[in-house]
PDB file of C-alpha atoms in Angstrom:
ATOM      1  CA  MET A 147     107.202-116.517-209.064  1.00 39.00           C
ATOM      2  CA  ILE A 148     103.835-114.570-209.137  1.00 42.00           C
ATOM      3  CA  ALA A 149     102.000-113.454-211.245  1.00 44.00           C
ATOM      4  CA  LEU A 150     100.073-110.058-210.910  1.00 43.00           C
ATOM      5  CA  ALA A 151      96.670-110.534-212.589  1.00 46.00           C
ATOM      6  CA  GLY A 152      94.327-107.743-212.633  1.00 45.00           C
ATOM      7  CA  CYS A 153      96.901-105.266-211.689  1.00 49.00           C
ATOM      8  CA  THR A 154      95.797-103.598-215.703  1.00 47.00           C
ATOM      9  CA  PRO A 155      92.527-102.433-215.450  1.00 51.00           C
ATOM     10  CA  ALA A 156      90.000-104.396-217.312  1.00 57.00           C
ATOM     11  CA  ALA A 157      88.432-102.960-220.931  1.00 59.00           C
ATOM     12  CA  PRO A 158      84.909-100.860-220.215  1.00 65.00           C
ATOM     13  CA  GLU A 159      82.185-103.217-220.669  1.00 85.00           C
ATOM     14  CA  PRO A 160      80.130-101.329-223.659  1.00 94.00           C
ATOM     15  CA  VAL A 161      76.168-101.414-223.751  1.00 94.00           C
ATOM     16  CA  PRO A 162      73.922-100.787-226.331  1.00 96.00           C
ATOM     17  CA  VAL A 163      73.696 -97.152-227.197  1.00 95.00           C
ATOM     18  CA  ASP A 164      69.516 -96.879-226.281  1.00 96.00           C
ATOM     19  CA  GLU A 165      70.377 -99.013-222.802  1.00 95.00           C
ATOM     20  CA  ALA A 166      73.192 -95.676-222.266  1.00 94.00           C
ATOM     21  CA  ARG A 167      70.898 -92.922-223.568  1.00 94.00           C
ATOM     22  CA  ALA A 168      67.823 -94.605-221.150  1.00 94.00           C
ATOM     23  CA  GLN A 169      69.933 -94.864-218.249  1.00 92.00           C
ATOM     24  CA  TYR A 170      71.046 -91.113-218.686  1.00 94.00           C
ATOM     25  CA  GLU A 171      67.246 -90.324-218.977  1.00 92.00           C
ATOM     26  CA  GLU A 172      66.453 -92.197-215.737  1.00 92.00           C
ATOM     27  CA  MET A 173      69.449 -89.400-214.076  1.00 94.00           C
ATOM     28  CA  LEU A 174      69.133 -86.668-215.488  1.00 95.00           C
ATOM     29  CA  PRO A 175      66.333 -85.079-213.195  1.00 93.00           C
ATOM     30  CA  SER A 176      67.393 -86.030-210.216  1.00 93.00           C
ATOM     31  CA  LEU A 177      70.873 -84.401-211.604  1.00 95.00           C
ATOM     32  CA  GLN A 178      68.909 -80.925-212.308  1.00 94.00           C
ATOM     33  CA  VAL A 179      66.244 -81.109-209.521  1.00 92.00           C
ATOM     34  CA  SER A 180      69.706 -81.753-206.867  1.00 91.00           C
ATOM     35  CA  MET A 181      71.545 -78.624-208.460  1.00 91.00           C
ATOM     36  CA  LEU A 182      68.590 -75.945-208.497  1.00 89.00           C
ATOM     37  CA  GLN A 183      67.754 -76.955-204.455  1.00 86.00           C
ATOM     38  CA  GLY A 184      63.658 -75.755-205.459  1.00 87.00           C
ATOM     39  CA  ALA A 185      64.622 -72.666-207.779  1.00 88.00           C
ATOM     40  CA  GLU A 186      62.613 -72.274-211.026  1.00 87.00           C
ATOM     41  CA  ALA A 187      64.641 -72.653-214.847  1.00 91.00           C
ATOM     42  CA  GLY A 188      64.591 -74.132-218.095  1.00 92.00           C
ATOM     43  CA  TRP A 189      66.315 -76.617-218.687  1.00 95.00           C
ATOM     44  CA  GLU A 190      68.116 -77.185-222.885  1.00 96.00           C
ATOM     45  CA  GLY A 191      70.404 -79.617-223.663  1.00 94.00           C
ATOM     46  CA  ASP A 192      71.919 -79.698-226.143  1.00 93.00           C
ATOM     47  CA  SER A 193      72.624 -82.956-229.072  1.00 94.00           C
ATOM     48  CA  GLU A 194      74.588 -86.316-228.536  1.00 95.00           C
ATOM     49  CA  ARG A 195      77.513 -87.310-229.846  1.00 95.00           C
ATOM     50  CA  VAL A 196      79.425 -90.571-230.043  1.00 96.00           C
ATOM     51  CA  ARG A 197      83.708 -90.680-230.419  1.00 96.00           C
ATOM     52  CA  LEU A 198      85.903 -93.725-230.906  1.00 95.00           C
ATOM     53  CA  ASP A 199      88.314 -92.140-228.451  1.00 94.00           C
ATOM     54  CA  GLU A 200      92.308 -92.683-228.879  1.00 92.00           C
ATOM     55  CA  ASP A 201      91.987 -97.070-226.969  1.00 90.00           C
ATOM     56  CA  GLY A 202      89.497 -97.387-229.596  1.00 93.00           C
ATOM     57  CA  ILE A 203      86.370 -97.832-227.344  1.00 95.00           C
ATOM     58  CA  CYS A 204      83.002 -96.400-228.590  1.00 97.00           C
ATOM     59  CA  ARG A 205      82.377 -93.413-226.405  1.00 97.00           C
ATOM     60  CA  TRP A 206      78.531 -91.660-226.711  1.00 97.00           C
ATOM     61  CA  SER A 207      78.054 -88.659-224.765  1.00 96.00           C
ATOM     62  CA  PRO A 208      74.271 -86.888-224.323  1.00 94.00           C
ATOM     63  CA  GLY A 209      74.734 -83.501-224.490  1.00 93.00           C
ATOM     64  CA  ASP A 210      75.036 -80.493-222.100  1.00 96.00           C
ATOM     65  CA  SER A 211      71.926 -80.122-220.152  1.00 96.00           C
ATOM     66  CA  SER A 212      72.039 -76.325-219.550  1.00 96.00           C
ATOM     67  CA  ALA A 213      69.794 -73.661-217.963  1.00 95.00           C
ATOM     68  CA  GLU A 214      70.161 -69.965-216.998  1.00 94.00           C
ATOM     69  CA  ILE A 215      70.902 -69.625-213.667  1.00 90.00           C
ATOM     70  CA  THR A 216      73.611 -69.262-211.755  1.00 84.00           C
ATOM     71  CA  LEU A 217      73.962 -70.141-207.869  1.00 88.00           C
ATOM     72  CA  PRO A 218      76.079 -68.453-205.951  1.00 88.00           C
ATOM     73  CA  GLU A 219      79.520 -70.407-205.026  1.00 88.00           C
ATOM     74  CA  ASP A 220      79.205 -68.607-200.943  1.00 88.00           C
ATOM     75  CA  ASP A 221      76.052 -70.173-199.962  1.00 89.00           C
ATOM     76  CA  PRO A 222      77.949 -73.532-198.544  1.00 90.00           C
ATOM     77  CA  ALA A 223      75.158 -75.041-196.810  1.00 91.00           C
ATOM     78  CA  ALA A 224      72.955 -74.848-200.035  1.00 90.00           C
ATOM     79  CA  TRP A 225      76.422 -76.707-202.102  1.00 93.00           C
ATOM     80  CA  ASP A 226      75.858 -79.085-199.051  1.00 94.00           C
ATOM     81  CA  ALA A 227      72.402 -80.053-199.472  1.00 93.00           C
ATOM     82  CA  ARG A 228      72.800 -80.614-203.297  1.00 94.00           C
ATOM     83  CA  ARG A 229      76.247 -82.771-203.234  1.00 96.00           C
ATOM     84  CA  GLU A 230      74.016 -84.888-200.619  1.00 96.00           C
ATOM     85  CA  ALA A 231      70.991 -84.838-202.489  1.00 94.00           C
ATOM     86  CA  ILE A 232      73.319 -85.944-206.225  1.00 96.00           C
ATOM     87  CA  ASN A 233      75.621 -88.477-203.984  1.00 97.00           C
ATOM     88  CA  PRO A 234      72.605 -91.092-204.129  1.00 96.00           C
ATOM     89  CA  VAL A 235      72.237 -90.899-207.862  1.00 95.00           C
ATOM     90  CA  LEU A 236      75.695 -90.819-208.860  1.00 95.00           C
ATOM     91  CA  VAL A 237      76.452 -93.846-207.151  1.00 95.00           C
ATOM     92  CA  GLU A 238      73.228 -95.563-208.364  1.00 93.00           C
ATOM     93  CA  HIS A 239      74.538 -95.125-212.120  1.00 92.00           C
ATOM     94  CA  GLY A 240      77.988 -96.766-210.709  1.00 92.00           C
ATOM     95  CA  PHE A 241      79.686 -93.340-210.586  1.00 94.00           C
ATOM     96  CA  ASP A 242      81.685 -92.163-207.035  1.00 95.00           C
ATOM     97  CA  GLU A 243      80.361 -89.306-204.885  1.00 96.00           C
ATOM     98  CA  VAL A 244      81.272 -85.722-204.855  1.00 96.00           C
ATOM     99  CA  GLY A 245      83.194 -84.192-201.747  1.00 94.00           C
ATOM    100  CA  ASP A 246      82.832 -80.431-201.101  1.00 93.00           C
ATOM    101  CA  ALA A 247      82.075 -78.301-204.643  1.00 93.00           C
ATOM    102  CA  MET A 248      85.313 -76.937-205.646  1.00 92.00           C
ATOM    103  CA  ARG A 249      86.554 -74.872-208.625  1.00 87.00           C
ATOM    104  CA  ARG A 250      88.492 -77.335-211.198  1.00 74.00           C
ATOM    105  CA  ASN A 251      92.160 -76.453-212.477  1.00 78.00           C
ATOM    106  CA  GLY A 252      91.821 -73.040-211.705  1.00 74.00           C
ATOM    107  CA  ALA A 253      88.140 -73.153-214.547  1.00 78.00           C
ATOM    108  CA  PRO A 254      85.484 -70.499-214.093  1.00 85.00           C
ATOM    109  CA  ALA A 255      83.267 -73.257-213.551  1.00 88.00           C
ATOM    110  CA  TYR A 256      81.929 -74.460-209.617  1.00 92.00           C
ATOM    111  CA  GLY A 257      80.697 -77.847-208.992  1.00 94.00           C
ATOM    112  CA  PHE A 258      81.348 -80.845-208.574  1.00 95.00           C
ATOM    113  CA  PHE A 259      83.065 -83.615-210.797  1.00 94.00           C
ATOM    114  CA  SER A 260      82.705 -87.558-210.416  1.00 95.00           C
ATOM    115  CA  ASP A 261      83.756 -90.604-212.473  1.00 91.00           C
ATOM    116  CA  ARG A 262      83.019 -94.401-213.073  1.00 93.00           C
ATOM    117  CA  GLU A 263      85.787 -96.991-213.613  1.00 91.00           C
ATOM    118  CA  ASP A 264      84.440 -97.701-217.439  1.00 92.00           C
ATOM    119  CA  GLY A 265      86.282 -93.855-217.884  1.00 93.00           C
ATOM    120  CA  ALA A 266      82.813 -91.880-218.187  1.00 95.00           C
ATOM    121  CA  GLY A 267      82.770 -88.690-216.106  1.00 95.00           C
ATOM    122  CA  VAL A 268      79.791 -86.324-214.834  1.00 96.00           C
ATOM    123  CA  HIS A 269      80.051 -82.878-214.358  1.00 94.00           C
ATOM    124  CA  ILE A 270      77.861 -80.717-212.725  1.00 94.00           C
ATOM    125  CA  TYR A 271      78.821 -76.661-212.147  1.00 93.00           C
ATOM    126  CA  THR A 272      77.263 -73.230-212.708  1.00 92.00           C
ATOM    127  CA  ALA A 273      79.896 -70.879-214.716  1.00 90.00           C
ATOM    128  CA  ALA A 274      79.035 -67.680-215.780  1.00 86.00           C
ATOM    129  CA  GLY A 275      75.411 -67.432-215.797  1.00 88.00           C
ATOM    130  CA  THR A 276      74.702 -70.506-215.815  1.00 93.00           C
ATOM    131  CA  THR A 277      74.328 -74.693-214.448  1.00 93.00           C
ATOM    132  CA  VAL A 278      75.354 -76.994-215.988  1.00 94.00           C
ATOM    133  CA  VAL A 279      74.880 -80.687-216.348  1.00 96.00           C
ATOM    134  CA  ARG A 280      77.309 -82.867-218.440  1.00 96.00           C
ATOM    135  CA  VAL A 281      77.286 -86.430-218.803  1.00 95.00           C
ATOM    136  CA  PHE A 282      79.925 -87.936-220.985  1.00 96.00           C
ATOM    137  CA  GLY A 283      82.578 -90.901-222.357  1.00 96.00           C
ATOM    138  CA  ILE A 284      79.739 -93.895-221.573  1.00 96.00           C
ATOM    139  CA  PRO A 285      80.881 -96.371-223.610  1.00 96.00           C
ATOM    140  CA  VAL A 286      78.913 -98.157-225.922  1.00 97.00           C
ATOM    141  CA  GLU A 287      78.877-100.603-228.367  1.00 96.00           C
ATOM    142  CA  GLU A 288      81.421 -99.607-231.239  1.00 94.00           C
ATOM    143  CA  THR A 289      78.336 -99.716-234.035  1.00 94.00           C
ATOM    144  CA  ALA A 290      77.212 -96.559-232.532  1.00 95.00           C
ATOM    145  CA  CYS A 291      80.424 -95.004-233.994  1.00 94.00           C
ATOM    146  CA  ARG A 292      80.618 -96.230-237.312  1.00 89.00           C
TER     147      ARG A 292
END
């Protein structure tokens, strides 16, 4: 009988929340610039959050970064340029590359969606006159959830 080691995904390796914050602060400006492709807009941020998920993993989310600007969906060349600029940033931080921009599950948001093996995610999209960079679910040390 052969034991099937490695078939169950390993639990995410949590990091101190300060380390997660530093990684996010390094990644965010590049994602913002990539989405705007030269357009001018000011970015605002929500407050960060921590939560204990259903598996008992403490997860940190820095809050959405948003700009009051609509990016037209009917400009494939611009979305291709955004993808090409975003992918190296995502890969550098352990996220999967994104493919073509799309509408996710019938939602009004149009853009890019990526995940990471540890359950963290990035949504970068435009909807209803706002462009948003959302990073969420980064596993952090349990002390952040206390």
